Short mmCIF file of C-alpha atoms in Angstrom, two decimals:
data_model
loop_
_atom_site.label_atom_id
_atom_site.label_comp_id
_atom_site.label_asym_id
_atom_site.label_seq_id
_atom_site.Cartn_x
_atom_site.Cartn_y
_atom_site.Cartn_z
CA MET A 10 36.10 133.88 32.34
CA THR A 11 36.96 135.86 35.78
CA SER A 12 35.57 138.86 34.68
CA ARG A 13 32.07 137.91 35.40
CA THR A 14 30.19 135.03 37.03
CA VAL A 15 30.87 131.30 34.72
CA THR A 16 27.62 129.63 33.98
CA LEU A 17 26.35 126.46 33.34
CA LEU A 18 26.07 127.68 29.78
CA ASP A 19 29.94 128.50 29.22
CA VAL A 20 30.81 125.16 30.61
CA ALA A 21 28.60 123.99 28.10
CA ARG A 22 30.08 126.13 25.43
CA ALA A 23 33.78 125.12 26.65
CA ALA A 24 32.87 121.37 26.76
CA GLY A 25 31.14 120.90 23.78
CA VAL A 26 27.65 119.24 25.35
CA SER A 27 24.24 120.90 25.91
CA LYS A 28 22.97 122.27 29.51
CA SER A 29 21.87 119.96 30.31
CA THR A 30 24.55 117.17 30.33
CA VAL A 31 26.43 120.06 32.30
CA SER A 32 23.51 119.89 35.13
CA ASP A 33 23.18 116.34 35.07
CA ALA A 34 27.04 115.80 34.61
CA LEU A 35 27.46 117.97 37.91
CA GLN A 36 24.94 116.74 40.54
CA GLY A 37 25.63 113.17 39.24
CA SER A 38 22.34 112.49 37.45
CA GLY A 39 21.17 111.72 33.76
CA ARG A 40 22.42 108.98 31.76
CA VAL A 41 26.37 110.79 31.09
CA ALA A 42 29.20 108.78 30.21
CA GLU A 43 31.74 108.23 32.14
CA ALA A 44 33.87 110.02 30.11
CA THR A 45 31.45 112.86 29.60
CA ARG A 46 31.22 113.18 33.40
CA ASP A 47 34.63 114.03 33.95
CA ARG A 48 35.13 116.32 31.14
CA VAL A 49 32.86 118.15 31.94
CA ARG A 50 33.63 118.10 35.82
CA ALA A 51 37.56 119.04 34.42
CA VAL A 52 36.26 121.77 32.13
CA ALA A 53 34.10 122.97 35.23
CA GLU A 54 36.87 123.10 37.83
CA GLU A 55 38.82 125.11 35.10
CA LEU A 56 36.45 128.25 34.58
CA GLY A 57 36.02 128.52 37.99
CA TYR A 58 32.42 127.62 37.82
CA ARG A 59 30.49 127.98 40.86
CA PRO A 60 26.97 126.74 41.36
CA ASN A 61 24.24 129.37 42.05
CA SER A 62 20.89 129.22 43.69
CA ALA A 63 19.31 129.68 39.81
CA ALA A 64 21.46 126.23 39.13
CA ARG A 65 20.99 124.61 42.24
CA ARG A 66 17.10 124.78 41.53
CA LEU A 67 17.28 122.75 38.44
CA ARG A 68 15.06 119.26 38.31
CA ARG A 69 15.32 116.68 37.62
CA ALA A 70 12.04 115.66 36.28
CA SER A 71 10.59 117.49 33.57
CA THR A 72 8.24 120.34 34.67
CA GLY A 73 6.09 119.99 30.88
CA ALA A 74 5.99 123.04 30.52
CA VAL A 75 8.19 126.36 28.86
CA GLY A 76 7.45 129.82 29.77
CA LEU A 77 7.26 132.55 27.60
CA HIS A 78 8.09 136.02 28.27
CA LEU A 79 6.94 138.99 26.09
CA PRO A 80 7.93 143.06 25.83
CA ALA A 81 5.52 144.80 28.39
CA THR A 82 4.09 146.24 25.07
CA ALA A 83 2.50 142.95 23.45
CA THR A 84 -1.12 142.88 25.21
CA ARG A 85 -1.98 145.47 22.76
CA LEU A 86 0.03 144.70 19.78
CA ASP A 87 -1.25 141.74 17.01
CA TYR A 88 2.42 140.66 16.29
CA TYR A 89 2.77 139.67 19.25
CA MET A 90 -0.08 137.63 20.39
CA ASN A 91 0.47 135.89 16.80
CA LEU A 92 3.37 134.66 17.47
CA ALA A 93 2.13 133.39 21.46
CA PHE A 94 -0.60 131.45 19.53
CA GLY A 95 2.14 130.02 16.86
CA ALA A 96 4.18 129.37 19.73
CA VAL A 97 1.62 127.85 22.27
CA GLU A 98 1.00 125.64 19.17
CA ARG A 99 4.52 124.19 18.32
CA ALA A 100 4.76 123.57 21.96
CA GLN A 101 1.98 121.60 22.84
CA GLU A 102 3.22 119.38 19.74
CA ASP A 103 6.00 118.30 22.10
CA GLY A 104 3.32 117.23 24.98
CA LEU A 105 4.30 121.19 26.55
CA ASP A 106 2.16 123.94 28.05
CA MET A 107 3.05 127.51 27.99
CA VAL A 108 3.43 129.75 30.64
CA LEU A 109 3.10 133.16 29.91
CA LEU A 110 4.72 135.34 31.84
CA ALA A 111 4.94 138.18 33.69
CA PRO A 112 6.46 141.52 32.19
CA SER A 113 8.46 142.26 35.02
CA GLY A 114 9.31 138.76 35.19
CA ALA A 115 10.21 137.11 38.14
CA ALA A 116 13.30 135.48 40.10
CA GLY A 117 15.48 132.79 37.86
CA GLY A 118 15.59 130.14 40.62
CA ARG A 119 11.72 130.44 40.99
CA ILE A 120 11.31 130.42 37.17
CA ALA A 121 13.61 127.55 37.10
CA SER A 122 11.27 125.68 39.22
CA ARG A 123 7.73 125.70 37.11
CA VAL A 124 9.44 125.69 33.66
CA ASP A 125 12.11 123.22 31.47
CA GLY A 126 12.96 125.80 29.37
CA LEU A 127 12.15 129.45 28.44
CA LEU A 128 11.70 131.79 25.32
CA VAL A 129 12.60 135.56 25.60
CA ILE A 130 11.33 137.82 22.42
CA ASP A 131 12.86 140.45 21.70
CA PRO A 132 14.64 141.05 24.71
CA GLU A 133 15.77 144.41 25.57
CA PRO A 134 19.42 145.21 27.00
CA GLY A 135 16.93 147.60 29.41
CA ASP A 136 14.83 145.10 30.67
CA SER A 137 15.52 144.28 33.85
CA ALA A 138 14.13 140.50 33.56
CA VAL A 139 16.23 139.38 30.97
CA PRO A 140 18.97 138.97 32.50
CA GLY A 141 17.32 137.03 35.30
CA LEU A 142 15.62 135.06 32.50
CA LEU A 143 18.82 134.46 30.83
CA ASP A 144 20.34 133.00 33.92
CA ALA A 145 17.54 131.05 35.14
CA GLY A 146 19.40 127.93 34.29
CA VAL A 147 17.39 126.25 32.27
CA PRO A 148 17.45 126.29 28.21
CA VAL A 149 16.45 129.84 26.49
CA VAL A 150 15.69 130.39 23.25
CA THR A 151 15.13 134.35 22.41
CA GLY A 152 13.76 135.69 18.92
CA GLU A 153 16.11 138.19 18.21
CA ARG A 154 19.50 138.25 19.91
CA TYR A 155 20.27 139.62 23.01
CA LEU A 156 22.33 142.57 22.55
CA GLY A 157 23.11 143.30 26.81
CA PRO A 158 25.72 142.36 28.98
CA ALA A 159 24.57 138.97 30.43
CA THR A 160 24.74 135.77 30.20
CA GLY A 161 23.81 134.94 26.11
CA PRO A 162 20.20 132.40 25.46
CA SER A 163 20.89 128.34 24.69
CA GLY A 164 19.83 129.92 20.86
CA ALA A 165 18.45 131.95 18.93
CA VAL A 166 15.45 132.94 15.86
CA VAL A 167 16.40 135.75 13.87
CA CYS A 168 14.99 137.73 10.79
CA ASP A 169 17.39 139.49 8.46
CA ASN A 170 16.12 142.37 9.35
CA ALA A 171 18.11 144.94 7.68
CA ALA A 172 17.33 143.21 4.55
CA SER A 173 13.38 143.87 4.67
CA LEU A 174 14.14 147.76 5.40
CA THR A 175 16.32 147.37 2.47
CA ALA A 176 14.18 146.09 0.55
CA LEU A 177 10.99 149.06 1.52
CA LEU A 178 13.62 151.50 0.89
CA ASP A 179 14.38 150.23 -2.52
CA HIS A 180 10.37 149.81 -3.67
CA VAL A 181 9.54 153.47 -2.33
CA THR A 182 12.22 154.34 -4.28
CA GLU A 183 11.37 152.28 -7.71
CA ARG A 184 7.89 153.71 -7.12
CA GLY A 185 9.27 157.20 -7.67
CA ALA A 186 10.71 158.52 -3.95
CA ARG A 187 13.32 160.75 -3.54
CA ARG A 188 12.86 161.61 -0.30
CA PRO A 189 11.85 158.48 2.12
CA ALA A 190 12.01 158.92 5.93
CA LEU A 191 11.23 156.39 8.41
CA LEU A 192 9.46 156.53 11.61
CA ALA A 193 11.95 154.75 13.48
CA PRO A 194 11.43 152.49 16.97
CA SER A 195 13.22 153.44 19.98
CA GLY A 196 15.23 150.99 22.53
CA SER A 197 18.28 149.11 21.98
CA SER A 198 16.35 145.78 20.52
CA ALA A 199 18.20 144.00 18.32
CA TRP A 200 15.41 145.29 15.68
CA ALA A 201 15.18 148.98 16.36
CA THR A 202 19.14 148.79 16.13
CA ALA A 203 19.10 147.12 12.76
CA LEU A 204 16.65 148.83 10.98
CA ARG A 205 17.60 152.58 12.80
CA ALA A 206 21.24 151.43 11.40
CA THR A 207 19.88 150.23 7.84
CA ALA A 208 18.58 153.70 6.74
CA GLY A 209 21.58 155.25 7.56
CA SER A 210 23.38 152.57 5.84
CA TRP A 211 21.04 152.77 2.68
CA GLY A 212 21.50 155.95 2.46
CA ARG A 213 24.69 156.63 1.95
CA ALA A 214 24.58 153.65 -0.19
CA HIS A 215 22.67 155.86 -2.07
CA GLY A 216 23.44 159.00 -2.01
CA VAL A 217 20.11 159.52 -0.38
CA ALA A 218 19.44 161.20 3.12
CA VAL A 219 16.89 158.88 5.07
CA THR A 220 14.91 161.48 7.33
CA LEU A 221 15.10 159.57 10.75
CA ARG A 222 12.35 160.26 13.09
CA THR A 223 12.59 158.28 16.23
CA VAL A 224 8.84 156.72 17.89
CA PRO A 225 8.11 154.53 20.70
CA PHE A 226 8.79 150.72 19.96
CA ALA A 227 5.22 150.38 19.93
CA ALA A 228 4.36 153.63 18.94
CA THR A 229 0.06 154.37 18.83
CA PRO A 230 -1.65 155.91 15.64
CA ALA A 231 -2.16 158.48 17.51
CA GLU A 232 1.41 158.83 18.72
CA ALA A 233 2.24 157.96 14.48
CA GLU A 234 0.05 161.05 13.31
CA ALA A 235 1.36 163.61 15.32
CA ALA A 236 5.28 162.17 14.74
CA THR A 237 4.68 162.11 10.29
CA ARG A 238 2.57 166.36 10.95
CA ALA A 239 5.72 166.70 12.72
CA LEU A 240 7.88 165.19 9.95
CA LEU A 241 5.97 167.27 7.15
CA ALA A 242 6.03 170.19 8.76
CA ALA A 243 10.01 169.97 9.23
CA ASP A 244 10.63 168.73 5.46
CA PRO A 245 7.90 169.04 3.01
CA ALA A 246 10.34 167.19 0.36
CA VAL A 247 9.29 164.01 2.21
CA ASP A 248 7.78 161.87 -0.71
CA ALA A 249 7.52 158.54 1.28
CA VAL A 250 6.99 157.47 5.17
CA ILE A 251 7.83 153.62 6.33
CA CYS A 252 6.74 153.43 9.98
CA ALA A 253 8.42 150.77 11.43
CA PRO A 254 6.12 149.99 15.13
CA ASP A 255 2.94 147.30 14.32
CA GLY A 256 -0.27 149.11 14.05
CA SER A 257 1.13 152.86 13.46
CA ALA A 258 0.04 152.59 9.74
CA PRO A 259 -2.68 154.26 10.10
CA GLY A 260 -2.23 157.03 12.19
CA VAL A 261 0.10 158.54 9.03
CA LEU A 262 -2.50 158.09 6.23
CA ARG A 263 -4.45 160.34 8.43
CA ALA A 264 -1.88 162.68 8.48
CA ALA A 265 -1.09 162.73 5.21
CA ALA A 266 -4.94 163.23 4.46
CA ALA A 267 -4.96 166.17 6.89
CA LEU A 268 -2.17 168.02 5.06
CA GLY A 269 -3.77 166.95 1.71
CA ARG A 270 -1.34 164.73 0.36
CA LYS A 271 -2.55 161.98 -1.98
CA VAL A 272 -0.79 158.58 -0.72
CA GLY A 273 0.09 155.72 -3.07
CA ALA A 274 1.75 158.37 -5.70
CA SER A 275 4.92 160.06 -4.99
CA SER A 276 5.52 163.42 -5.21
CA ALA A 277 7.59 162.87 -8.33
CA CYS A 278 4.76 161.67 -10.17
CA GLY A 279 2.13 163.56 -8.31
CA THR A 280 3.91 166.57 -10.18
CA ILE A 281 3.93 165.40 -13.21
CA SER A 282 0.15 164.62 -13.05
CA ALA A 283 -0.33 168.26 -11.90
CA ASN A 284 0.73 169.50 -14.39
CA ARG A 285 -0.66 168.08 -17.45
CA ALA A 286 -2.96 170.51 -18.22
CA SER A 287 -5.41 170.47 -20.98
CA ASP A 288 -5.43 172.90 -23.49
CA GLY A 289 -8.81 173.61 -23.86
CA ASN A 290 -9.19 171.12 -27.11
CA GLY A 291 -9.80 168.67 -24.75
CA ARG A 292 -6.05 167.71 -25.31
CA THR A 293 -3.20 167.51 -22.75
CA GLY A 294 0.18 167.83 -22.80
CA GLU A 295 3.63 167.05 -20.72
CA GLY A 296 4.23 170.31 -18.70
CA GLY A 297 7.66 170.20 -16.77
CA ARG A 298 8.14 170.45 -12.65
CA SER A 299 6.86 173.68 -12.71
CA GLU A 300 9.27 176.19 -9.81
CA GLY A 301 6.75 179.30 -9.16
CA GLY A 302 2.90 179.32 -7.85
CA GLY A 303 1.81 179.92 -5.08
CA PRO A 304 -0.41 177.74 -3.03
CA GLY A 305 -2.93 175.82 -4.44
CA ARG A 306 -1.72 176.18 -8.09
CA PRO A 307 0.86 173.69 -9.42
CA GLY A 308 4.33 173.78 -8.72
CA GLY A 309 2.56 175.68 -5.73
CA THR A 310 3.44 175.02 -1.82
CA ASP A 311 2.13 175.07 1.88
CA ALA A 312 4.11 175.09 4.72
CA ALA A 313 3.19 171.91 6.39
CA ALA A 314 1.85 170.02 3.19
CA GLY A 315 4.53 170.66 1.07
CA PRO A 316 3.48 170.59 -2.75
CA VAL A 317 -0.34 170.80 -2.93
CA GLY A 318 -1.80 167.62 -4.10
CA ALA A 319 2.02 165.88 -3.73
CA GLY A 320 1.81 162.30 -3.25
CA LEU A 321 3.22 160.35 -0.62
CA LEU A 322 4.12 156.29 -0.38
CA VAL A 323 3.07 154.84 2.39
CA ALA A 324 5.00 151.64 3.68
CA SER A 325 5.28 149.65 6.90
CA CYS A 326 7.95 147.41 8.45
CA VAL A 327 5.47 144.82 9.88
CA ASP A 328 2.01 143.23 8.48
CA GLY A 329 -0.79 142.98 10.03
CA THR A 330 -4.72 143.78 9.99
CA ALA A 331 -4.08 147.75 10.85
CA ALA A 332 -1.97 147.80 7.63
CA ARG A 333 -3.94 145.28 5.27
CA GLY A 334 -7.18 146.74 6.66
CA ALA A 335 -5.98 150.53 5.99
CA GLU A 336 -7.87 152.75 3.29
CA PRO A 337 -5.15 152.66 1.07
CA PRO A 338 -4.06 149.27 2.01
CA VAL A 339 -0.36 149.86 3.22
CA THR A 340 2.42 147.93 1.83
CA ALA A 341 4.07 146.33 4.84
CA VAL A 342 6.94 143.32 5.76
CA ASP A 343 5.04 140.10 6.78
CA LEU A 344 7.33 138.65 9.52
CA ARG A 345 4.79 135.72 9.44
CA PRO A 346 4.29 135.99 13.54
CA ALA A 347 2.82 132.53 13.88
CA ALA A 348 5.15 131.02 11.73
CA TYR A 349 8.01 132.56 13.76
CA GLY A 350 6.37 131.67 17.59
CA ARG A 351 6.23 128.22 16.04
CA ALA A 352 9.92 128.40 14.93
CA CYS A 353 11.11 129.37 18.39
CA ALA A 354 9.07 126.77 20.40
CA GLU A 355 10.05 124.09 18.03
CA LEU A 356 13.89 125.20 18.45
CA LEU A 357 13.95 125.45 22.45
CA CYS A 358 12.47 121.96 22.16
CA ASP A 359 15.26 120.76 19.53
CA ILE A 360 17.73 122.01 22.66
CA LEU A 361 15.25 120.27 25.03
CA ALA A 362 15.64 116.89 23.99
CA ASP A 363 19.27 117.15 22.88
CA ARG A 364 17.94 117.74 18.44
CA ALA A 365 20.07 120.78 18.46
CA ALA A 366 23.45 122.16 19.95
CA PRO A 367 23.96 124.98 22.02
CA ASP A 368 24.33 127.99 20.65
CA THR A 369 22.16 127.57 17.93
CA ALA A 370 20.72 129.86 15.71
CA ARG A 371 18.45 129.75 12.99
CA ARG A 372 16.81 132.10 10.55
CA HIS A 373 13.22 132.90 9.94
CA SER A 374 11.95 134.53 6.28
CA TRP A 375 10.30 137.71 5.55
CA SER A 376 8.36 138.60 2.77
CA LEU A 377 7.04 141.96 1.12
CA GLU A 378 3.01 142.45 0.78
CA THR A 379 3.26 145.42 -1.97
CA ARG A 380 -0.24 146.86 -2.05
CA ALA A 381 -1.69 150.69 -2.85
CA SER A 382 0.13 152.81 -0.41
CA THR A 383 3.05 152.61 -2.80
CA GLY A 384 1.08 152.59 -5.78
CA SER A 385 1.36 149.03 -6.23
CA PRO A 386 -1.99 147.10 -6.78
CA GLY A 387 -3.95 146.04 -3.94
#
């Protein structure tokens, strides 16, 4: 413990008690058994714990409020707004108000003096506000794990992001895709990192190279459209595009329309359909995949659009109004953001009330909503 500053959480972990118990024991306050108080003090001395300015600001009386820190891009994304509403609703059930923190954050000591605990959603190691929040001297619950070097949170609520992308890749493959691509989020959050890693591991396991294009964490539809156009121009054989950022799916659909790609059918299925030719007597015959022909004829190609009339499956890693209201509606992973916000707030409430132990991690479930953009019924 000598390589970095020892925190209240370190003492709590070593002593097997909550951070609030450690605080009370060291300050001589609260209802802490004498044996527990002695053990905590001994552990703190052994680890070399020294109270910092944030810890000294811990309030002995409840403030009746908890803080919520969202990514800087949150204000324009449905996902985070729904998550926030769920968190507020759950906190109020325990009589706690929710304080929305400025994206830039504030000094840990100032925050600790105003709230009893903190929710930090999708913490980025590159977010300069996060280390101070995690070491503010109050319980902290993160939505997704924090991958940075600072003090760990008191608890976390996590989704299996690898499993959700695997489900999407399996789904588009089952629908006929042979060359899937992922518009992956940039950054080093647990979500972004898991998606990029899963694209590679799934491809190796299935012997299929998943084409990867990195886009901003909160890419706009215009940014997604530009990325999709560039992707399909560079690799016309791509027959499925999975977009990660919330709300970016309409941009992928616009790119597909501009390039003459039919959304909702894979290239393999589309080519078979194109090669069903009438023999002039009202009958159709099955033609094999044509390797010849020029642009505009079955089997022909266009430098940007790939096989003319070829299908393109489209799916999203995050469901929302943009995916549901698109034309066609887009297959997506429903992360149930309101329920996720409730789960984060519930864990924080449980830690504050000593109903949950330090380092508690809880799982949050998701579902795959299949729609017409992958050839599935809307």
